[in-house]
Tab-separated table of N, CA, C and O in Angstrom:
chain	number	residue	atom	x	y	z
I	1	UNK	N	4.271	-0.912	-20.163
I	1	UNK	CA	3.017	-1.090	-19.425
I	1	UNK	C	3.327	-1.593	-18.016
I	1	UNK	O	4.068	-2.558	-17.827
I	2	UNK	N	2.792	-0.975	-17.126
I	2	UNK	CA	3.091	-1.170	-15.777
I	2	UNK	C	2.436	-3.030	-15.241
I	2	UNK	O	1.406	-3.518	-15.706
I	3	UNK	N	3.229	-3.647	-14.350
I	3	UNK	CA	2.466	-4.827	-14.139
I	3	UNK	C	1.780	-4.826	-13.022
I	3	UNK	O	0.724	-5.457	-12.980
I	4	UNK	N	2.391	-3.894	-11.545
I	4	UNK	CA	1.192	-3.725	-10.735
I	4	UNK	C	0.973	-2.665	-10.095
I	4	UNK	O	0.806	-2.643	-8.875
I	5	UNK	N	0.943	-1.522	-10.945
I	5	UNK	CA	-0.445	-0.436	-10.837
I	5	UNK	C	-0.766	0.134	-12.052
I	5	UNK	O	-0.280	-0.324	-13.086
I	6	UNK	N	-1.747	1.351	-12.065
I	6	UNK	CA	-2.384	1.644	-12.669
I	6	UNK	C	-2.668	3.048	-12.468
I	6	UNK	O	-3.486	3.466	-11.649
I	7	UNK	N	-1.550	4.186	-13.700
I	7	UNK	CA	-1.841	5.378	-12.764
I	7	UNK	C	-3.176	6.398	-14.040
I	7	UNK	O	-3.222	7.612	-14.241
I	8	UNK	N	-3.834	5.568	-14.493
I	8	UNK	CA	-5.106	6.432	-15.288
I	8	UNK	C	-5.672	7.217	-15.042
I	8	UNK	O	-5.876	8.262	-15.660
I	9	UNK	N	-6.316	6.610	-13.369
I	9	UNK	CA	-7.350	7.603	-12.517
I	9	UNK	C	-6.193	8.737	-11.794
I	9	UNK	O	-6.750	9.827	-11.667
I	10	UNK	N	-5.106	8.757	-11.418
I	10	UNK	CA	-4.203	9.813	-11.455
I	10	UNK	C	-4.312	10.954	-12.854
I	10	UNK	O	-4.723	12.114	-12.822
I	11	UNK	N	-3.889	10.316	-13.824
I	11	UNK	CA	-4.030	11.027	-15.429
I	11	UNK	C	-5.109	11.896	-15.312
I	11	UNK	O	-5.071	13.121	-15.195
I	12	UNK	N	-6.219	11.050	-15.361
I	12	UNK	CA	-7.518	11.990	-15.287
I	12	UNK	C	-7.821	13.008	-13.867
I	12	UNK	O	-8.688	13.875	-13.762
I	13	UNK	N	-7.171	12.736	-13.217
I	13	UNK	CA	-7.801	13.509	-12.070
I	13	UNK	C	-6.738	15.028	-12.041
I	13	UNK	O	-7.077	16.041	-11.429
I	14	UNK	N	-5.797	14.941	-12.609
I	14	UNK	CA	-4.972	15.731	-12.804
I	14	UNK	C	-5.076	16.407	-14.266
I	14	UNK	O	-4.067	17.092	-14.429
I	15	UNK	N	-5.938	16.464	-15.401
I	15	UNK	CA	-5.896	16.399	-16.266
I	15	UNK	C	-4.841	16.274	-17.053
I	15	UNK	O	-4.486	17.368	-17.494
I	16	UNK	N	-3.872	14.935	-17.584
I	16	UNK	CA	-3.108	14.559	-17.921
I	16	UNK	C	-1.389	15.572	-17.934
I	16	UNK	O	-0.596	15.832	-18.839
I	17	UNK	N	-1.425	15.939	-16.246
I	17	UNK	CA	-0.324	16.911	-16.036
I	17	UNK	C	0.530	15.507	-15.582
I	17	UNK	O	-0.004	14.823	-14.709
I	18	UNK	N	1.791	15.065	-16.118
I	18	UNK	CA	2.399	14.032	-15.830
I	18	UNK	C	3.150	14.834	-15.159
I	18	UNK	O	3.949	13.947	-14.859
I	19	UNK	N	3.661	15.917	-14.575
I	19	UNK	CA	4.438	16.360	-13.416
I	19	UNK	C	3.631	16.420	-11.749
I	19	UNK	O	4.226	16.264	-10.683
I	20	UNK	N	2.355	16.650	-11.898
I	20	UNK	CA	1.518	16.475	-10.302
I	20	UNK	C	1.139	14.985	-10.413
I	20	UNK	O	0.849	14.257	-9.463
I	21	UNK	N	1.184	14.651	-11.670
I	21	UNK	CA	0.894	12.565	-11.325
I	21	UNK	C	2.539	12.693	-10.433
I	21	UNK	O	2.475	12.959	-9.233
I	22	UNK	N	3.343	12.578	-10.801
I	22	UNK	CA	4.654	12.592	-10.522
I	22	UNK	C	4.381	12.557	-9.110
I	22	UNK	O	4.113	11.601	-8.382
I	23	UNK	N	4.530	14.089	-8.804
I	23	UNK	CA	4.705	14.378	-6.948
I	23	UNK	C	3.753	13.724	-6.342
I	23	UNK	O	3.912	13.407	-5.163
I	24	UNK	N	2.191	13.286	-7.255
I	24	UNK	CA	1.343	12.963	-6.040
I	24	UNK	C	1.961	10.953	-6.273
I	24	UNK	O	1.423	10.142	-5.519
I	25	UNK	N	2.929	10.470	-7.213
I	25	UNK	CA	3.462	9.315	-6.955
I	25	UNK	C	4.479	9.061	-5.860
I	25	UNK	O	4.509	8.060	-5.145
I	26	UNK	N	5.461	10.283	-5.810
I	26	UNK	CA	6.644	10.111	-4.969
I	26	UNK	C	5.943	10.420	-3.486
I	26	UNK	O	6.414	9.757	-2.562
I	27	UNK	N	4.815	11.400	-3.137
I	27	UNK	CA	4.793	10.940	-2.209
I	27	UNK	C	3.188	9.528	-2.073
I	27	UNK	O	2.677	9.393	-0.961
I	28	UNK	N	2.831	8.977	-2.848
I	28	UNK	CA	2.044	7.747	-2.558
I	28	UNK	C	3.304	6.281	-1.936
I	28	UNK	O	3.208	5.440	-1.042
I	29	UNK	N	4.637	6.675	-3.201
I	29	UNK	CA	5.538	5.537	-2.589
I	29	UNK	C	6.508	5.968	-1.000
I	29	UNK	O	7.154	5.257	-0.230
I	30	UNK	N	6.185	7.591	-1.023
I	30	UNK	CA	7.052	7.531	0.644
I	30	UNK	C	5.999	6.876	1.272
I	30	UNK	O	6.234	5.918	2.009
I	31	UNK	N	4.565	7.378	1.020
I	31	UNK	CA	3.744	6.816	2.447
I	31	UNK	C	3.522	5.153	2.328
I	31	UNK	O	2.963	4.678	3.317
I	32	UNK	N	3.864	4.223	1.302
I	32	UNK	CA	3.594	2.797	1.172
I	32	UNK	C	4.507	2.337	1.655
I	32	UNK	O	4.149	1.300	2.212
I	33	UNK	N	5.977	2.580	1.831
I	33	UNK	CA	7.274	2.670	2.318
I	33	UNK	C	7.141	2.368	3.679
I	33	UNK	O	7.364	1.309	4.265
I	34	UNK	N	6.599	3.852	4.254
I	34	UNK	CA	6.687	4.072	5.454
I	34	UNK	C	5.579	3.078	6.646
I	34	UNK	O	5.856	2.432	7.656
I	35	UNK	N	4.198	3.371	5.891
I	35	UNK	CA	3.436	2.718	6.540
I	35	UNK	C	3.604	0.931	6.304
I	35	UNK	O	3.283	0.387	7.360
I	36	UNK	N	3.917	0.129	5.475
I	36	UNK	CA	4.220	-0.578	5.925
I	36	UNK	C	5.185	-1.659	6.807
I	36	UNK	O	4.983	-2.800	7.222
I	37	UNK	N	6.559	-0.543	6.900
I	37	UNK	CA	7.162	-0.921	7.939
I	37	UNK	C	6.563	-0.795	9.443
I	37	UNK	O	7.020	-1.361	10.436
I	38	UNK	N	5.336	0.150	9.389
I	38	UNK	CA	5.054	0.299	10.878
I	38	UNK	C	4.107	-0.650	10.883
I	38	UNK	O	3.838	-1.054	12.014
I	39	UNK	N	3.398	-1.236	9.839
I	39	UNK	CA	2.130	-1.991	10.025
I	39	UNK	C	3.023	-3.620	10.597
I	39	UNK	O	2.522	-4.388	11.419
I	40	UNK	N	4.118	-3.793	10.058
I	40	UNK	CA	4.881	-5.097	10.586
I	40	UNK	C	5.030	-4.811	12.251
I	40	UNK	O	4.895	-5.706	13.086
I	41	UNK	N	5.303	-3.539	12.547
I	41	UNK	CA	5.209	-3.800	14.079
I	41	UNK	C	4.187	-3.526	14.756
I	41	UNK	O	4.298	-3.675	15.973
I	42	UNK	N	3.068	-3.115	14.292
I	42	UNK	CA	2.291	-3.032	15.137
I	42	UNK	C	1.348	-4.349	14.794
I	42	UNK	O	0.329	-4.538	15.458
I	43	UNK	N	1.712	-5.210	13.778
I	43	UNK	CA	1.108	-6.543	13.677
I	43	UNK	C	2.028	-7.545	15.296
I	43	UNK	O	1.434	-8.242	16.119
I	44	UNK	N	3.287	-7.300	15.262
I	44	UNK	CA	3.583	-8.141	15.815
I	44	UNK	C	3.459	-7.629	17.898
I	44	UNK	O	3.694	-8.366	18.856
I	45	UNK	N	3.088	-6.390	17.902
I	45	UNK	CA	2.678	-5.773	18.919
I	45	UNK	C	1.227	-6.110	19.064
I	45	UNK	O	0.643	-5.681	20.059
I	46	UNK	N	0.744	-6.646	18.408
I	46	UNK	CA	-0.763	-6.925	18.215
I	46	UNK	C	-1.866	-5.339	18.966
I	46	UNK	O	-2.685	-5.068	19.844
I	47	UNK	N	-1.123	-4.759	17.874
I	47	UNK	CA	-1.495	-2.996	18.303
I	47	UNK	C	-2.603	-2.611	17.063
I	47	UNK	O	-2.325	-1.959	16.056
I	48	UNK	N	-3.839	-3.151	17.382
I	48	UNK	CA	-4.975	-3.100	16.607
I	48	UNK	C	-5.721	-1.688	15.772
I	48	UNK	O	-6.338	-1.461	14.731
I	49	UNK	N	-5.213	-0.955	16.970
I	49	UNK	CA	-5.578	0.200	16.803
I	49	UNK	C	-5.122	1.116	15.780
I	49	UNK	O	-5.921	1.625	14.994
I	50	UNK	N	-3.260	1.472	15.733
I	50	UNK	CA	-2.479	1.470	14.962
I	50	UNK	C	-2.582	0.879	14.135
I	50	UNK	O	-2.528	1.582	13.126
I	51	UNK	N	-2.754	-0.414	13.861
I	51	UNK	CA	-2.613	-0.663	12.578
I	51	UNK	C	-3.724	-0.665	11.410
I	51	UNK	O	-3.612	-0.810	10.193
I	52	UNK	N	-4.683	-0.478	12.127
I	52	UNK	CA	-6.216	-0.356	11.694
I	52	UNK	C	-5.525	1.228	10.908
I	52	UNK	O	-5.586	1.212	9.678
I	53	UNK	N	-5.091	2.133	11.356
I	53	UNK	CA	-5.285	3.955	10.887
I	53	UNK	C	-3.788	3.165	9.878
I	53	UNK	O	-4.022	3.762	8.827
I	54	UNK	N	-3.100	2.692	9.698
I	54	UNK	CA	-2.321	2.689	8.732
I	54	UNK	C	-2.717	1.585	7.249
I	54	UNK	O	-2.095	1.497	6.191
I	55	UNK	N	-3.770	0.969	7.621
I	55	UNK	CA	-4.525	0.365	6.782
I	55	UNK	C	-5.689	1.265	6.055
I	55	UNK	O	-6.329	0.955	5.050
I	56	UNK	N	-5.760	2.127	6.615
I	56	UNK	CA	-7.015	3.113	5.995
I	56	UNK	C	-6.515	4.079	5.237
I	56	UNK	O	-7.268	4.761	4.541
I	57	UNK	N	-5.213	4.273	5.258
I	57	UNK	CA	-4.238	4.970	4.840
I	57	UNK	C	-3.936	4.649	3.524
I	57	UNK	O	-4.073	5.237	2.452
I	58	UNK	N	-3.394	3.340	3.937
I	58	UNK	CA	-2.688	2.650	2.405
I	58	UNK	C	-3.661	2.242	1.593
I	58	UNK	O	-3.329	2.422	0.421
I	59	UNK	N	-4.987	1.652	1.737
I	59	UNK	CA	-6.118	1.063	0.972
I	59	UNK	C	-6.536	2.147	0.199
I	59	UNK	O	-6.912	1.973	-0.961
I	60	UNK	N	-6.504	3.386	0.787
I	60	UNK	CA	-7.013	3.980	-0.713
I	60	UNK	C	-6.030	4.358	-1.835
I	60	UNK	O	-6.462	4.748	-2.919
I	61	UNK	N	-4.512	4.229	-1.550
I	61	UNK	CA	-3.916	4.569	-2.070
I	61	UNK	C	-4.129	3.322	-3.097
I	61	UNK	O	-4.559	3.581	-4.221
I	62	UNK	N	-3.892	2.229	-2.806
I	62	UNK	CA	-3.716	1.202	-3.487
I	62	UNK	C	-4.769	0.793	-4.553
I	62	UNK	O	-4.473	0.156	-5.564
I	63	UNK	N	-6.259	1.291	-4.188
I	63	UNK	CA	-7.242	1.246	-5.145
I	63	UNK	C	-6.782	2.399	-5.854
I	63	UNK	O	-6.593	2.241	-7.060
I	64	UNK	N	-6.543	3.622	-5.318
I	64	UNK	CA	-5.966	4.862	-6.737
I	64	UNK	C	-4.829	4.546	-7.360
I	64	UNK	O	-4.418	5.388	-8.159
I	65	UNK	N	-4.073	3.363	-7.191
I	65	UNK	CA	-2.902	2.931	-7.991
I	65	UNK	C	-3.910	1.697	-8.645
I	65	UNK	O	-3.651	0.510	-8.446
I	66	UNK	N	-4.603	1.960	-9.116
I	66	UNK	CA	-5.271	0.361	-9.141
I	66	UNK	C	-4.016	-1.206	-9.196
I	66	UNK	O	-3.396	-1.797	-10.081
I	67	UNK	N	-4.152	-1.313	-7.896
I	67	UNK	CA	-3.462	-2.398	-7.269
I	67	UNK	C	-4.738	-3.583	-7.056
I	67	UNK	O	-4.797	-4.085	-5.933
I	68	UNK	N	-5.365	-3.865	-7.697
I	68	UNK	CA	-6.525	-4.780	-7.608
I	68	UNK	C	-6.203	-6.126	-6.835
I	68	UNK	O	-6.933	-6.564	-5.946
I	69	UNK	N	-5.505	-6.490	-7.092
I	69	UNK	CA	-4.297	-7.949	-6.542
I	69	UNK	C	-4.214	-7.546	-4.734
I	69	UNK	O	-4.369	-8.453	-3.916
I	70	UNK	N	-4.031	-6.515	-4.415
I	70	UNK	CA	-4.064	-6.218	-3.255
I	70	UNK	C	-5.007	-6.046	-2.503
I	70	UNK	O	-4.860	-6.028	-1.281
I	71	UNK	N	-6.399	-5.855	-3.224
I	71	UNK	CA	-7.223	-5.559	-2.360
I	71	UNK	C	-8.059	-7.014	-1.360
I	71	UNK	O	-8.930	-6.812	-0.513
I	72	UNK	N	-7.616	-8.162	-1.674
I	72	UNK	CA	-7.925	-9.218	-1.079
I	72	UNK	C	-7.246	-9.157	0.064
I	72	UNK	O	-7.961	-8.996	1.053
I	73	UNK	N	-5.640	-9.262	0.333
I	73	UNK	CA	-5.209	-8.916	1.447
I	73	UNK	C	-6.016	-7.589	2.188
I	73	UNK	O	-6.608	-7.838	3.239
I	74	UNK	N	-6.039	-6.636	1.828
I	74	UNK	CA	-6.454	-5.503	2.865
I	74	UNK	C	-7.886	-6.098	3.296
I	74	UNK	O	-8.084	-5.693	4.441
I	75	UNK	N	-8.820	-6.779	2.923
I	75	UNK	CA	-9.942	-7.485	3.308
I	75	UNK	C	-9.324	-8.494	4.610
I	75	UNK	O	-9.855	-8.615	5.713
I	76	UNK	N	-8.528	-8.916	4.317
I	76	UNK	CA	-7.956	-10.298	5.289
I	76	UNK	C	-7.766	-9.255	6.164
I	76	UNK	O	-8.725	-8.910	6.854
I	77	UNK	N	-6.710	-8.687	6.267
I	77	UNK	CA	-6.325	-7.528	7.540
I	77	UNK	C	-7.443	-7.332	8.145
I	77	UNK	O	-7.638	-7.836	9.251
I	78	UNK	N	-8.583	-6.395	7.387
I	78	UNK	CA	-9.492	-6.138	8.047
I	78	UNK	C	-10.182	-7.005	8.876
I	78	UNK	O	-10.426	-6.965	10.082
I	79	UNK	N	-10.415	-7.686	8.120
I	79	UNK	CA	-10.941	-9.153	8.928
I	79	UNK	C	-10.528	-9.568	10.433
I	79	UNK	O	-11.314	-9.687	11.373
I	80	UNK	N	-8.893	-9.797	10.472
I	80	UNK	CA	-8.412	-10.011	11.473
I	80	UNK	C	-8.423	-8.994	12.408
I	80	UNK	O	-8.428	-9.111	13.633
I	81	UNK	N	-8.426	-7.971	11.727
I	81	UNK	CA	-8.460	-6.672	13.257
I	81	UNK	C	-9.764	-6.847	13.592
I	81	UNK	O	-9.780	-6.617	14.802
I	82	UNK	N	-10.820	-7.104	13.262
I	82	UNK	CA	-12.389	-7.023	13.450
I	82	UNK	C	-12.222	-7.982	14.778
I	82	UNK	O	-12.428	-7.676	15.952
I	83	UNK	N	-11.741	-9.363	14.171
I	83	UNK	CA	-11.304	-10.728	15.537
I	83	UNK	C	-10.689	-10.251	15.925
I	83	UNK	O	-10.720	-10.658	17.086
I	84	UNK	N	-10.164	-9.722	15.879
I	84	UNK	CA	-8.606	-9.211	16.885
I	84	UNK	C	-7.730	-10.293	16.882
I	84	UNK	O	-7.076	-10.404	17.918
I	85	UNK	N	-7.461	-11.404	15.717
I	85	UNK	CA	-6.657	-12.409	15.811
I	85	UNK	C	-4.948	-12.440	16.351
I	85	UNK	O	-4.189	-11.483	16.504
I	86	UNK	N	-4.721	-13.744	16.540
I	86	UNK	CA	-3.561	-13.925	16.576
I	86	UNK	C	-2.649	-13.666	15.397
I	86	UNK	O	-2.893	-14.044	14.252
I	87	UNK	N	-1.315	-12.825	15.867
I	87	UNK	CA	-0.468	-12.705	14.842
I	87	UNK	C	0.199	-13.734	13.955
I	87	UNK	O	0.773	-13.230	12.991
I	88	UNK	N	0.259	-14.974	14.038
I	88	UNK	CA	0.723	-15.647	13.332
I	88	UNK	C	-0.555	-16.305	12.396
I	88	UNK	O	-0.495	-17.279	11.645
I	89	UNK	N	-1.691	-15.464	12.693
I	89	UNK	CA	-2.870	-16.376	11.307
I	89	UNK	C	-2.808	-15.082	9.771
I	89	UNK	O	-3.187	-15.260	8.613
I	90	UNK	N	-1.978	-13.459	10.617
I	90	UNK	CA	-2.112	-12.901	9.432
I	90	UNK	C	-0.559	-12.447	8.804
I	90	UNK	O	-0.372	-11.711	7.835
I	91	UNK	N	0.405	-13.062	9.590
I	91	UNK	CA	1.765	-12.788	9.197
I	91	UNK	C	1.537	-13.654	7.410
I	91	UNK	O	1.670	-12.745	6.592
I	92	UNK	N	1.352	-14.562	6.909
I	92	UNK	CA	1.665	-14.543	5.424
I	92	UNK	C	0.897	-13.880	4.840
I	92	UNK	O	1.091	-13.660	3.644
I	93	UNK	N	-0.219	-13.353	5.506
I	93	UNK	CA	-1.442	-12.511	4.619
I	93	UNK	C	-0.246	-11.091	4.397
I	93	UNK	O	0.018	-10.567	3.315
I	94	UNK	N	0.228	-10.773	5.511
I	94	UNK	CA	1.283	-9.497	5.235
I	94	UNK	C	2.286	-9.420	4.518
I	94	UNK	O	2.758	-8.362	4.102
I	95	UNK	N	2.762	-10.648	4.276
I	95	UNK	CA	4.297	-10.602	3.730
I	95	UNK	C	3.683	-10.402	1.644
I	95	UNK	O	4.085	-9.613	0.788
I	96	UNK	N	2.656	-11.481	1.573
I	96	UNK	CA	2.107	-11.036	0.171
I	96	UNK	C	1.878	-9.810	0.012
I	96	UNK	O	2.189	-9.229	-1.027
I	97	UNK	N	1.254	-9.182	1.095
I	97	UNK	CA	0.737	-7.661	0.899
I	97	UNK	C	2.082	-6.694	0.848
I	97	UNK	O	2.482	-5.900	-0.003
I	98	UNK	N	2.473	-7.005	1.811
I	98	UNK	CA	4.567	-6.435	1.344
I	98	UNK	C	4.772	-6.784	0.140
I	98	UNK	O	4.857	-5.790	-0.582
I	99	UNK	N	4.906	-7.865	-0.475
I	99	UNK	CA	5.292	-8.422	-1.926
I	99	UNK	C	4.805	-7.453	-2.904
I	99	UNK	O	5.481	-6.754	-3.659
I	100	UNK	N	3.541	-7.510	-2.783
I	100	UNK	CA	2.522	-5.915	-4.048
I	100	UNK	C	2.945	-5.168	-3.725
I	100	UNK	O	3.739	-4.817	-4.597
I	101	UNK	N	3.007	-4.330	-2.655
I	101	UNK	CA	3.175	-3.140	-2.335
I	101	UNK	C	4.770	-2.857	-2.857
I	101	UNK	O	4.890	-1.952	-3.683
I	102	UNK	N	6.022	-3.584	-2.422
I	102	UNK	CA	6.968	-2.929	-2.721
I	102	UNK	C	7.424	-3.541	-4.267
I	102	UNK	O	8.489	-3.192	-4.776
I	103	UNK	N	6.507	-4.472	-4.928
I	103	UNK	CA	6.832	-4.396	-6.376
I	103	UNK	C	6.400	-3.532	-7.036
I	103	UNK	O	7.013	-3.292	-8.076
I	104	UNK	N	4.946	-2.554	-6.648
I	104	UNK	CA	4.425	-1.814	-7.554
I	104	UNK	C	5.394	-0.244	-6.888
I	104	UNK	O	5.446	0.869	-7.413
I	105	UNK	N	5.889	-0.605	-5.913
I	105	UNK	CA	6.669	0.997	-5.626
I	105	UNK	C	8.228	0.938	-6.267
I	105	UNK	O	8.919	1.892	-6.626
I	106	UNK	N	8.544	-0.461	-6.292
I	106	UNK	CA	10.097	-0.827	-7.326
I	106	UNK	C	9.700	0.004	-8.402
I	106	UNK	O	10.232	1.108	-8.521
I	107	UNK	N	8.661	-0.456	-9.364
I	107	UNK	CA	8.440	-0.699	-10.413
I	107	UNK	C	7.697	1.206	-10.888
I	107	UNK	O	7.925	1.701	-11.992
I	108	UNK	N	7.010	1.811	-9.988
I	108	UNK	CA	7.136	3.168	-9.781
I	108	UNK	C	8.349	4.197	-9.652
I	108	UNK	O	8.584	5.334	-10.061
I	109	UNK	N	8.867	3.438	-9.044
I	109	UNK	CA	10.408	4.294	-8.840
I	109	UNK	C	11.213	4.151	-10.338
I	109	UNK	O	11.840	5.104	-10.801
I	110	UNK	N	11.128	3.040	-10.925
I	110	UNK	CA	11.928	2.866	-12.033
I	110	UNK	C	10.964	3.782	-13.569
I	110	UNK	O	11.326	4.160	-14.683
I	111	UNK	N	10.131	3.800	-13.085
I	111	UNK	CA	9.107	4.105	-14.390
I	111	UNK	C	9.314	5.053	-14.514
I	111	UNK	O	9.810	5.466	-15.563
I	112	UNK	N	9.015	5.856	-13.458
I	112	UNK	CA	9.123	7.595	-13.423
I	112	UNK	C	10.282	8.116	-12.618
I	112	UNK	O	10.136	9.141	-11.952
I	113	UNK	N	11.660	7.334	-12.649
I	113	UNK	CA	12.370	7.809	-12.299
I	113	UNK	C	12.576	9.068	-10.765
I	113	UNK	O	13.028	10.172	-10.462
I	114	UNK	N	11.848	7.854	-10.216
I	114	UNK	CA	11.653	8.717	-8.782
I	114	UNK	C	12.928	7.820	-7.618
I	114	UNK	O	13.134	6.607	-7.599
I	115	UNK	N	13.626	8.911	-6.731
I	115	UNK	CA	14.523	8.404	-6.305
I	115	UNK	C	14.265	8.496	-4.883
I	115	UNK	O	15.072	9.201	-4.278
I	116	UNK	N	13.458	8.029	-4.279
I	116	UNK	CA	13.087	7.570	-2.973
I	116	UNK	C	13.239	6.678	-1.786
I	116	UNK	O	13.061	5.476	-1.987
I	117	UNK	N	13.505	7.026	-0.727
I	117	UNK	CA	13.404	6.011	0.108
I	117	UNK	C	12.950	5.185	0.738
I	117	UNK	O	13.673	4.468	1.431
C-alpha cells in the first residue's frame, strides 16, 4: 500500500489498464522532478510569475496522485504569490512540499519500477 499517493482515480480513468497508469506515472514523476527544481529558483528569483504556471502544473497532478498532505502547502504558495511575499516566509513551506513530492515520486519509482530521472 502506497504511503503518499494514491493511484485509484488513475485505475479508473484508464479502465484498470496498469500499462497507461504506468506511462501516464513516469511522465507525472518527470514533470514533479522537473518542475520543482525550477520552482526553487524562481522562489529565490522572487519570479512570481513563473512560479505561479509551475504551481498550476504540479497541483493537479498531486490531487490526481491523491497527495492530500500536499495540498496545504500548494495553498501557502498560493497565498504568498497573491502577497507577493518575501522569500524567506515561504522557503520551509517549500522544502516540506519538496519532502511529499519527492517521497511520493521515490516511492512511485520503486512501486512500479519506473527508472527515471
Amino acid at each position: 500500500m502506497a504511503l503518499f499517493y494514491d493511484v485509484r482515480s488513475l485505475y479508473d480513468k484508464h479502465n484498470n489498464k496498469e500499462e497507461l497508469v504506468v506511462e501516464e506515472l513516469i511522465d507525472y514523476v518527470q514533470q514533479m522532478t522537473k518542475r520543482l527544481d525550477k520552482m526553487k529558483k524562481h522562489i529565490d528569483a522572487k519570479n512570481y510569475e513563473k512560479l505561479q504556471k509551475h504551481v498550476k502544473v504540479l497541483q493537479p497532478i498531486m490531487e490526481t496522485l491523491g497527495m492530500d498532505q500536499a495540498y496545504e502547502e500548494f495553498n501557502t504558495v498560493q497565498q504568498w504569490l497573491e502577497q507577493k511575499g518575501k522569500t524567506k516566509e515561504i522557503k520551509e513551506v517549500y522544502k516540506l512540499l519538496r519532502k511529499r513530492i519527492r517521497s511520493a515520486a521515490k516511492e512511485i519509482k520503486k512501486d512500479y519500477q519506473i527508472a527515471v530521472e
